[in-house]
Amino acid sequence: MPASTPPPPVAARDVLRAFTAHFNYPDLGVVLVCIDPTGLLAAALGWNFVSKLRPAVAKALSETFREDPAVWEGPHDHLVLVFFNAAEVDAQTVERRLVERMSRQVDIDGRPVFVPTSLGVAVASEVSTALSAPDLVRAAGAAVHQAIQTSTPSVRASSESVELLKKEVAATTELAKALGSDFSLHYQPIVDLTSRKRVGFESLLRWQVGDELRLPADFLDAAETTSLIVPIGRWGVSAALDQLAQWQRKSGDTSLFMSINFSARQLADSGLVDHVATAIAASGVPADTMWVEVTERNLIEIGSPAAQTVSELDALGCTICVDDLGTGFAALRYMVEQPVQVVKIDRSLVSQVGIVEPLRSVVGAVCTLSASLGIRTVAEGVESEDEVRKLRELGFTHAQGFLFGKPAPENEFEF
């Protein structure tokens, strides 16, 4: 159907039916616009005001694009934009114009308001798994979901978009069934770089599904997008501290520590600090032998729930460890302003310190600053004796990696 003669607007329930009736599918492109995806405006201005958002945004976009793409008010808080001839209409240009338009205010009853949106773009020629207009809309919906989860303005659907979403749903269903069972912890040694003595461990979550042992990369994203990461994470804390208590008793070394990873979602759990306090008391380990390992981004917003939880865990006596520390000025400020006692430098940087001279200098400066502040430095992913020599020269205090031991279950360690 030519772009100059779009079909008349239809009710939301008839949108998909109208697609299949009016359009030549191979030429079709769809943009799904999710309005106020986080509910910010609904919470701030009320549902009565928010009910006016969809028609106002539809009007603004219709004025921006005129005929192609055409704009429908879709289901719930979505708009549906349709390319009638995606072969002639540059989807990338339209996507850019959409993002630009939605970065400006929208007039709602004479009141200018910035309306947050997330966009999902699906073009028939780019999504080989979509065989019909409804399939393409679903692919655009999967792209919207990804945009919301990654906090990006717009995402283009691929042939894998819907299947990845199905896998996420399946994974969360499996995770819900597995709570309280099927999870285990593996442990990777952390050594003192001078003595090479094993002084602690990092606990790493594993999920047993039948004969398959799944790594965090296979399921943590699904757990993060739901509330499941909270009970899984709490279980991980208790299990790791119980194991640490056993190893401290066997070794007679009460300074042996356990580093436990925490995500932003876990740190937002209002009951986390109480749970950690209870787990420390139940296990009997010294509080400072529990390393609270967080990523740098969780310390960015001072006063945020995550940063507040970190401060409370520090007050509890835990050792705060920052993983994946960057090498910019902001990262150095966190080391000075936040309650950080340990920083970890990622393998991607560690492997380059002997090759890229400017990087070696910057990482060396981080080690020097850390030493002056009494902060321990851990080099991750160490795999060779040559790396050990260079890391010692830079001033690293600790290291972990395959050279010192791969992640393994507790029964593979002797004391």
Coordinates of C-alpha atoms in Angstrom, one line a residue:
M1 CA 0.0 0.0 0.0
P2 CA 1.5 3.4 -1.0
A3 CA 2.7 5.7 1.8
S4 CA 0.4 8.5 0.6
T5 CA -2.8 6.5 1.4
P6 CA -2.5 5.1 4.9
P7 CA -5.6 3.3 6.2
P8 CA -7.8 5.1 8.7
P9 CA -7.1 4.9 12.4
V10 CA -8.6 1.9 14.1
A11 CA -9.4 0.9 17.7
A12 CA -6.5 -0.7 19.6
R13 CA -8.0 -4.2 19.6
D14 CA -8.1 -4.0 15.8
V15 CA -4.6 -2.8 15.1
L16 CA -3.0 -6.2 14.4
R17 CA -6.0 -7.2 12.2
A18 CA -5.6 -4.0 10.3
F19 CA -1.9 -4.7 9.7
T20 CA -2.6 -8.0 8.1
A21 CA -5.4 -6.7 6.0
H22 CA -3.8 -3.6 4.6
F23 CA -0.1 -4.1 4.3
N24 CA 2.3 -6.0 2.1
Y25 CA 4.2 -7.7 4.9
P26 CA 7.7 -7.8 3.4
D27 CA 7.7 -4.0 3.2
L28 CA 6.4 -3.5 6.7
G29 CA 8.3 -1.8 9.6
V30 CA 6.9 -1.3 13.1
V31 CA 7.9 0.9 16.0
L32 CA 6.4 0.2 19.4
V33 CA 6.5 3.2 21.7
C34 CA 6.2 2.5 25.4
I35 CA 5.1 5.7 27.3
D36 CA 6.3 6.4 30.8
P37 CA 7.8 2.9 31.1
T38 CA 8.9 3.4 34.8
G39 CA 5.7 5.0 35.9
L40 CA 7.4 8.2 36.8
L41 CA 4.7 10.5 35.6
A42 CA 1.9 8.3 36.9
A43 CA 3.4 8.5 40.4
A44 CA 4.2 12.2 40.2
L45 CA 1.1 13.6 38.4
G46 CA -1.6 11.0 38.9
W47 CA -3.5 8.6 36.7
N48 CA -6.0 11.1 35.5
F49 CA -3.2 13.2 34.0
V50 CA -1.4 10.1 32.6
S51 CA -4.5 9.1 30.8
K52 CA -3.9 12.1 28.5
L53 CA -0.4 11.1 27.6
R54 CA -1.1 8.5 24.9
P55 CA -3.3 10.7 22.7
A56 CA -0.9 13.7 23.2
V57 CA 2.2 11.8 22.2
A58 CA 0.3 10.2 19.3
K59 CA -0.6 13.7 18.1
A60 CA 3.0 14.9 18.5
L61 CA 4.4 12.0 16.5
S62 CA 1.7 12.2 13.8
E63 CA 2.6 15.9 13.3
T64 CA 6.3 14.9 13.1
F65 CA 5.9 12.2 10.5
R66 CA 2.7 13.2 8.7
E67 CA 1.9 10.0 6.7
D68 CA 4.7 7.5 6.9
P69 CA 5.0 6.1 9.5
A70 CA 1.4 6.3 10.5
V71 CA 0.6 6.4 14.3
W72 CA -2.0 4.3 16.1
E73 CA -2.8 4.3 19.8
G74 CA -1.9 0.7 20.7
P75 CA -2.7 -1.4 23.7
H76 CA -2.3 -0.1 27.3
D77 CA 0.5 2.5 27.4
H78 CA 1.9 1.9 23.9
L79 CA 1.7 3.6 20.5
V80 CA 2.2 1.6 17.3
L81 CA 3.9 3.3 14.3
V82 CA 3.8 1.6 11.0
F83 CA 6.2 1.9 8.0
F84 CA 4.2 1.2 4.9
N85 CA 7.2 0.8 2.7
A86 CA 10.3 0.0 4.7
A87 CA 12.3 -0.5 1.6
E88 CA 12.0 3.2 0.7
V89 CA 11.7 4.6 4.3
D90 CA 15.0 4.6 6.1
A91 CA 14.2 3.0 9.5
Q92 CA 17.4 4.3 11.1
T93 CA 16.4 7.9 10.1
V94 CA 12.9 7.5 11.5
E95 CA 14.3 5.9 14.7
R96 CA 16.7 8.9 15.1
R97 CA 13.9 11.4 14.5
L98 CA 11.6 9.6 17.0
V99 CA 14.3 9.7 19.7
E100 CA 15.0 13.3 19.0
R101 CA 11.3 14.2 19.1
M102 CA 10.7 12.4 22.4
S103 CA 13.7 14.2 23.9
R104 CA 11.6 17.4 23.8
Q105 CA 8.5 18.3 25.7
V106 CA 5.0 17.3 24.6
D107 CA 2.0 19.6 25.0
I108 CA -0.7 18.2 27.2
D109 CA -3.7 20.4 27.7
G110 CA -1.5 23.4 27.2
R111 CA 1.1 22.2 29.7
P112 CA 4.6 21.3 28.3
V113 CA 5.8 18.0 29.8
F114 CA 8.8 15.7 29.1
V115 CA 7.4 12.3 28.5
P116 CA 9.8 9.4 29.1
T117 CA 9.5 6.7 26.3
S118 CA 11.2 3.5 25.3
L119 CA 11.2 2.5 21.6
G120 CA 11.4 -0.9 19.9
V121 CA 11.9 -1.0 16.2
A122 CA 11.3 -4.1 14.0
V123 CA 11.7 -4.2 10.2
A124 CA 10.5 -7.3 8.3
S125 CA 13.7 -7.5 6.3
E126 CA 15.8 -7.6 9.5
V127 CA 13.7 -10.1 11.5
S128 CA 13.7 -13.4 9.6
T129 CA 11.9 -15.2 12.3
A130 CA 8.8 -12.9 12.0
L131 CA 6.5 -14.3 9.3
S132 CA 3.5 -12.0 9.8
A133 CA 2.6 -8.5 11.0
P134 CA 1.7 -9.8 14.5
D135 CA 5.1 -11.5 14.7
L136 CA 6.7 -8.3 13.8
V137 CA 4.8 -6.4 16.4
R138 CA 5.9 -9.0 19.0
A139 CA 9.5 -8.5 17.9
A140 CA 9.1 -4.8 18.4
G141 CA 7.7 -5.6 21.8
A142 CA 10.8 -7.7 22.7
A143 CA 13.0 -4.8 21.6
V144 CA 11.0 -2.4 23.8
H145 CA 11.6 -4.8 26.7
Q146 CA 15.3 -4.7 26.1
A147 CA 15.3 -0.9 25.8
I148 CA 13.6 -0.7 29.2
Q149 CA 15.9 -3.2 30.9
T150 CA 19.0 -1.5 29.5
S151 CA 17.8 2.1 30.0
T152 CA 18.4 2.9 26.4
P153 CA 16.1 5.1 24.3
S154 CA 15.7 2.7 21.4
V155 CA 16.5 -0.9 20.4
R156 CA 16.3 -2.6 17.0
A157 CA 14.8 -6.1 17.0
S158 CA 16.8 -8.9 15.5
S159 CA 15.8 -12.4 14.5
E160 CA 16.7 -13.6 18.0
S161 CA 14.8 -11.0 20.0
V162 CA 11.6 -12.9 20.7
E163 CA 13.4 -16.2 21.3
L164 CA 15.7 -14.5 23.8
L165 CA 12.6 -13.2 25.5
K166 CA 11.1 -16.7 25.6
K167 CA 14.3 -18.0 27.1
E168 CA 14.1 -15.3 29.7
V169 CA 10.6 -16.3 30.6
A170 CA 11.5 -20.0 30.7
A171 CA 14.6 -19.2 32.9
T172 CA 12.6 -17.2 35.4
T173 CA 10.0 -20.0 35.6
E174 CA 12.8 -22.5 36.2
L175 CA 14.4 -20.2 38.8
A176 CA 11.2 -19.9 40.7
K177 CA 11.0 -23.7 40.9
A178 CA 14.6 -24.0 41.9
L179 CA 14.5 -21.7 44.9
G180 CA 15.7 -23.5 48.0
S181 CA 17.3 -26.2 46.0
D182 CA 19.6 -26.9 43.0
F183 CA 21.8 -23.9 43.8
S184 CA 25.4 -24.3 44.9
L185 CA 28.5 -22.2 45.4
H186 CA 31.9 -22.6 43.8
Y187 CA 34.9 -20.8 45.3
Q188 CA 38.0 -19.2 43.7
P189 CA 41.1 -18.6 45.8
I190 CA 42.5 -15.2 46.4
V191 CA 46.2 -15.0 47.3
D192 CA 48.5 -12.6 48.9
L193 CA 50.7 -11.6 46.0
T194 CA 53.9 -11.4 48.1
S195 CA 53.7 -14.7 49.9
R196 CA 51.3 -16.4 47.4
K197 CA 49.5 -17.7 50.4
R198 CA 45.8 -18.4 50.0
V199 CA 44.1 -15.8 52.2
G200 CA 40.5 -15.8 51.0
F201 CA 37.9 -16.9 48.4
E202 CA 35.3 -15.4 46.1
S203 CA 32.0 -17.2 46.2
L204 CA 30.4 -17.8 42.8
L205 CA 26.8 -19.0 42.3
R206 CA 26.1 -22.1 40.3
W207 CA 22.8 -23.7 39.3
Q208 CA 22.4 -27.4 38.7
V209 CA 19.7 -28.2 36.1
G210 CA 19.6 -31.9 35.4
D211 CA 23.1 -32.9 34.3
E212 CA 24.0 -29.3 33.4
L213 CA 25.8 -26.9 35.7
R214 CA 24.9 -23.4 34.7
L215 CA 27.1 -20.4 35.2
P216 CA 25.8 -17.0 36.4
A217 CA 25.9 -15.6 32.8
D218 CA 23.2 -18.1 32.0
F219 CA 20.6 -17.0 34.6
L220 CA 21.6 -14.0 36.6
D221 CA 20.1 -11.5 34.1
A222 CA 16.7 -13.3 34.4
A223 CA 17.0 -13.3 38.1
E224 CA 17.9 -9.6 38.1
T225 CA 14.8 -8.6 36.1
T226 CA 12.6 -10.2 38.7
S227 CA 12.5 -10.3 42.5
L228 CA 14.1 -13.8 42.4
I229 CA 17.6 -12.4 42.8
V230 CA 16.7 -11.3 46.4
P231 CA 16.0 -14.8 47.9
I232 CA 18.8 -16.4 45.8
G233 CA 21.2 -13.7 47.0
R234 CA 20.2 -14.2 50.6
W235 CA 20.7 -17.9 50.3
G236 CA 24.2 -17.3 48.8
V237 CA 25.2 -15.0 51.7
S238 CA 24.2 -17.6 54.4
A239 CA 25.8 -20.5 52.5
A240 CA 29.1 -18.7 51.8
L241 CA 29.5 -17.5 55.5
D242 CA 28.7 -21.0 56.8
Q243 CA 31.4 -22.4 54.5
L244 CA 33.8 -19.7 55.6
A245 CA 33.2 -20.6 59.2
Q246 CA 34.1 -24.2 58.5
W247 CA 37.3 -23.3 56.8
Q248 CA 38.3 -20.8 59.5
R249 CA 37.8 -23.6 62.1
K250 CA 39.8 -26.2 60.0
S251 CA 42.6 -23.8 59.3
G252 CA 42.7 -22.1 62.6
D253 CA 42.9 -18.8 60.6
T254 CA 40.1 -16.4 61.6
S255 CA 41.5 -13.8 59.1
L256 CA 40.5 -16.0 56.1
F257 CA 37.9 -14.1 54.2
M258 CA 35.0 -14.6 51.8
S259 CA 34.1 -12.2 49.0
I260 CA 30.4 -12.2 48.1
N261 CA 29.0 -10.4 45.0
F262 CA 26.0 -8.1 45.4
S263 CA 24.0 -6.6 42.5
A264 CA 22.1 -3.3 42.6
R265 CA 18.8 -5.1 43.0
Q266 CA 20.2 -6.9 46.0
L267 CA 21.5 -3.7 47.5
A268 CA 18.1 -2.2 47.2
D269 CA 16.6 -4.9 49.4
S270 CA 15.6 -3.2 52.6
G271 CA 16.1 -6.3 54.6
L272 CA 19.6 -7.1 53.3
V273 CA 21.6 -5.6 56.2
D274 CA 19.5 -7.4 58.8
H275 CA 20.0 -10.6 56.9
V276 CA 23.7 -10.2 56.7
A277 CA 23.9 -9.3 60.4
T278 CA 22.0 -12.4 61.3
A279 CA 24.1 -14.6 59.0
I280 CA 27.3 -13.3 60.5
A281 CA 26.1 -13.9 64.0
A282 CA 24.9 -17.4 63.1
S283 CA 28.2 -18.4 61.4
G284 CA 30.4 -16.8 64.0
V285 CA 32.8 -15.4 61.5
P286 CA 34.4 -11.9 62.2
A287 CA 32.4 -9.3 60.3
D288 CA 35.5 -7.9 58.5
T289 CA 36.1 -11.4 56.9
M290 CA 33.0 -10.9 54.8
W291 CA 33.9 -8.9 51.7
V292 CA 30.9 -7.1 50.2
E293 CA 31.8 -7.0 46.5
V294 CA 30.0 -4.4 44.5
T295 CA 30.5 -2.9 41.1
E296 CA 31.7 0.7 40.7
R297 CA 28.4 1.9 39.3
N298 CA 26.6 1.0 42.5
L299 CA 28.6 3.6 44.3
I300 CA 28.0 6.4 41.8
E301 CA 25.0 8.0 43.4
I302 CA 25.7 8.9 47.0
G303 CA 22.5 8.7 49.0
S304 CA 20.9 6.1 46.6
P305 CA 19.5 3.0 48.2
A306 CA 22.5 0.9 47.0
A307 CA 25.0 3.4 48.3
Q308 CA 23.1 3.7 51.6
T309 CA 23.1 -0.1 52.0
V310 CA 26.9 -0.2 51.3
S311 CA 27.4 2.4 54.1
E312 CA 25.3 0.3 56.5
L313 CA 27.2 -2.9 55.7
D314 CA 30.4 -0.9 56.3
A315 CA 29.1 0.2 59.7
L316 CA 28.3 -3.5 60.4
G317 CA 32.0 -4.1 60.0
C318 CA 32.0 -5.8 56.6
T319 CA 34.9 -5.1 54.2
I320 CA 33.7 -3.1 51.1
C321 CA 35.3 -4.3 47.9
V322 CA 34.7 -2.6 44.6
D323 CA 34.8 -4.8 41.5
D324 CA 35.6 -3.7 38.0
L325 CA 37.1 -0.4 39.1
G326 CA 37.6 2.0 36.3
T327 CA 40.7 4.1 35.8
G328 CA 39.2 7.5 35.4
F329 CA 39.0 10.5 37.8
A330 CA 35.6 9.6 39.0
A331 CA 36.8 6.1 40.0
L332 CA 39.6 7.6 42.1
R333 CA 37.1 9.9 43.8
Y334 CA 35.0 6.8 44.9
M335 CA 38.1 5.4 46.5
V336 CA 38.5 8.6 48.6
E337 CA 34.9 9.5 49.3
Q338 CA 33.3 6.0 49.8
P339 CA 34.0 3.4 52.5
V340 CA 36.2 1.3 50.2
Q341 CA 38.8 -1.1 51.7
V342 CA 39.5 -3.2 48.6
V343 CA 39.5 -2.6 44.9
K344 CA 39.6 -5.2 42.1
I345 CA 41.1 -4.6 38.7
D346 CA 39.5 -6.6 35.9
R347 CA 41.3 -9.1 33.8
S348 CA 40.8 -6.9 30.7
L349 CA 43.1 -4.4 32.3
V350 CA 45.4 -6.8 34.1
S351 CA 46.3 -8.6 30.8
Q352 CA 47.3 -5.3 29.2
V353 CA 49.6 -3.8 31.8
G354 CA 52.7 -5.2 30.3
I355 CA 51.7 -4.3 26.8
V356 CA 50.1 -0.9 26.8
E357 CA 52.5 1.6 28.6
P358 CA 49.9 4.4 29.2
L359 CA 47.6 1.8 30.8
R360 CA 50.4 0.4 32.9
S361 CA 51.0 3.9 34.3
V362 CA 47.4 4.6 35.1
V363 CA 46.9 1.2 36.8
G364 CA 50.1 1.8 38.7
A365 CA 48.8 5.2 39.8
V366 CA 45.6 3.4 41.1
C367 CA 47.8 1.0 43.1
T368 CA 49.9 3.9 44.5
L369 CA 46.8 5.8 45.6
S370 CA 45.3 2.7 47.1
A371 CA 48.5 2.0 49.1
S372 CA 48.4 5.6 50.4
L373 CA 44.8 5.1 51.5
G374 CA 45.3 1.7 53.0
I375 CA 43.2 0.1 50.3
R376 CA 44.1 -3.5 49.2
T377 CA 44.3 -4.1 45.4
V378 CA 43.3 -7.4 43.8
A379 CA 44.3 -8.3 40.2
E380 CA 41.7 -10.6 38.6
G381 CA 42.3 -13.2 36.0
V382 CA 46.0 -13.8 36.6
E383 CA 47.2 -16.7 34.4
S384 CA 51.0 -16.5 34.1
E385 CA 54.1 -16.0 36.2
D386 CA 55.1 -13.1 33.9
E387 CA 51.8 -11.3 34.9
V388 CA 52.6 -12.0 38.6
R389 CA 56.0 -10.3 38.2
K390 CA 54.5 -7.2 36.5
L391 CA 51.7 -6.9 39.0
R392 CA 54.1 -7.0 41.9
E393 CA 56.1 -4.2 40.3
L394 CA 52.9 -2.1 40.1
G395 CA 52.2 -2.7 43.7
F396 CA 49.2 -5.1 43.7
T397 CA 48.7 -6.7 47.1
H398 CA 46.4 -9.6 46.1
A399 CA 45.5 -11.7 43.0
Q400 CA 43.1 -14.4 41.8
G401 CA 43.0 -16.3 38.6
F402 CA 43.5 -19.7 37.0
L403 CA 47.2 -19.6 38.0
F404 CA 46.2 -19.9 41.6
G405 CA 43.1 -22.0 41.2
K406 CA 39.9 -22.2 39.2
P407 CA 36.4 -21.9 40.8
A408 CA 35.6 -25.3 42.4
P409 CA 33.2 -26.8 44.9
E410 CA 34.1 -26.8 48.6
N411 CA 35.2 -30.4 48.7
E412 CA 38.1 -29.7 46.4
F413 CA 39.9 -27.5 48.9
E414 CA 42.0 -28.8 51.7
F415 CA 43.2 -27.1 54.9

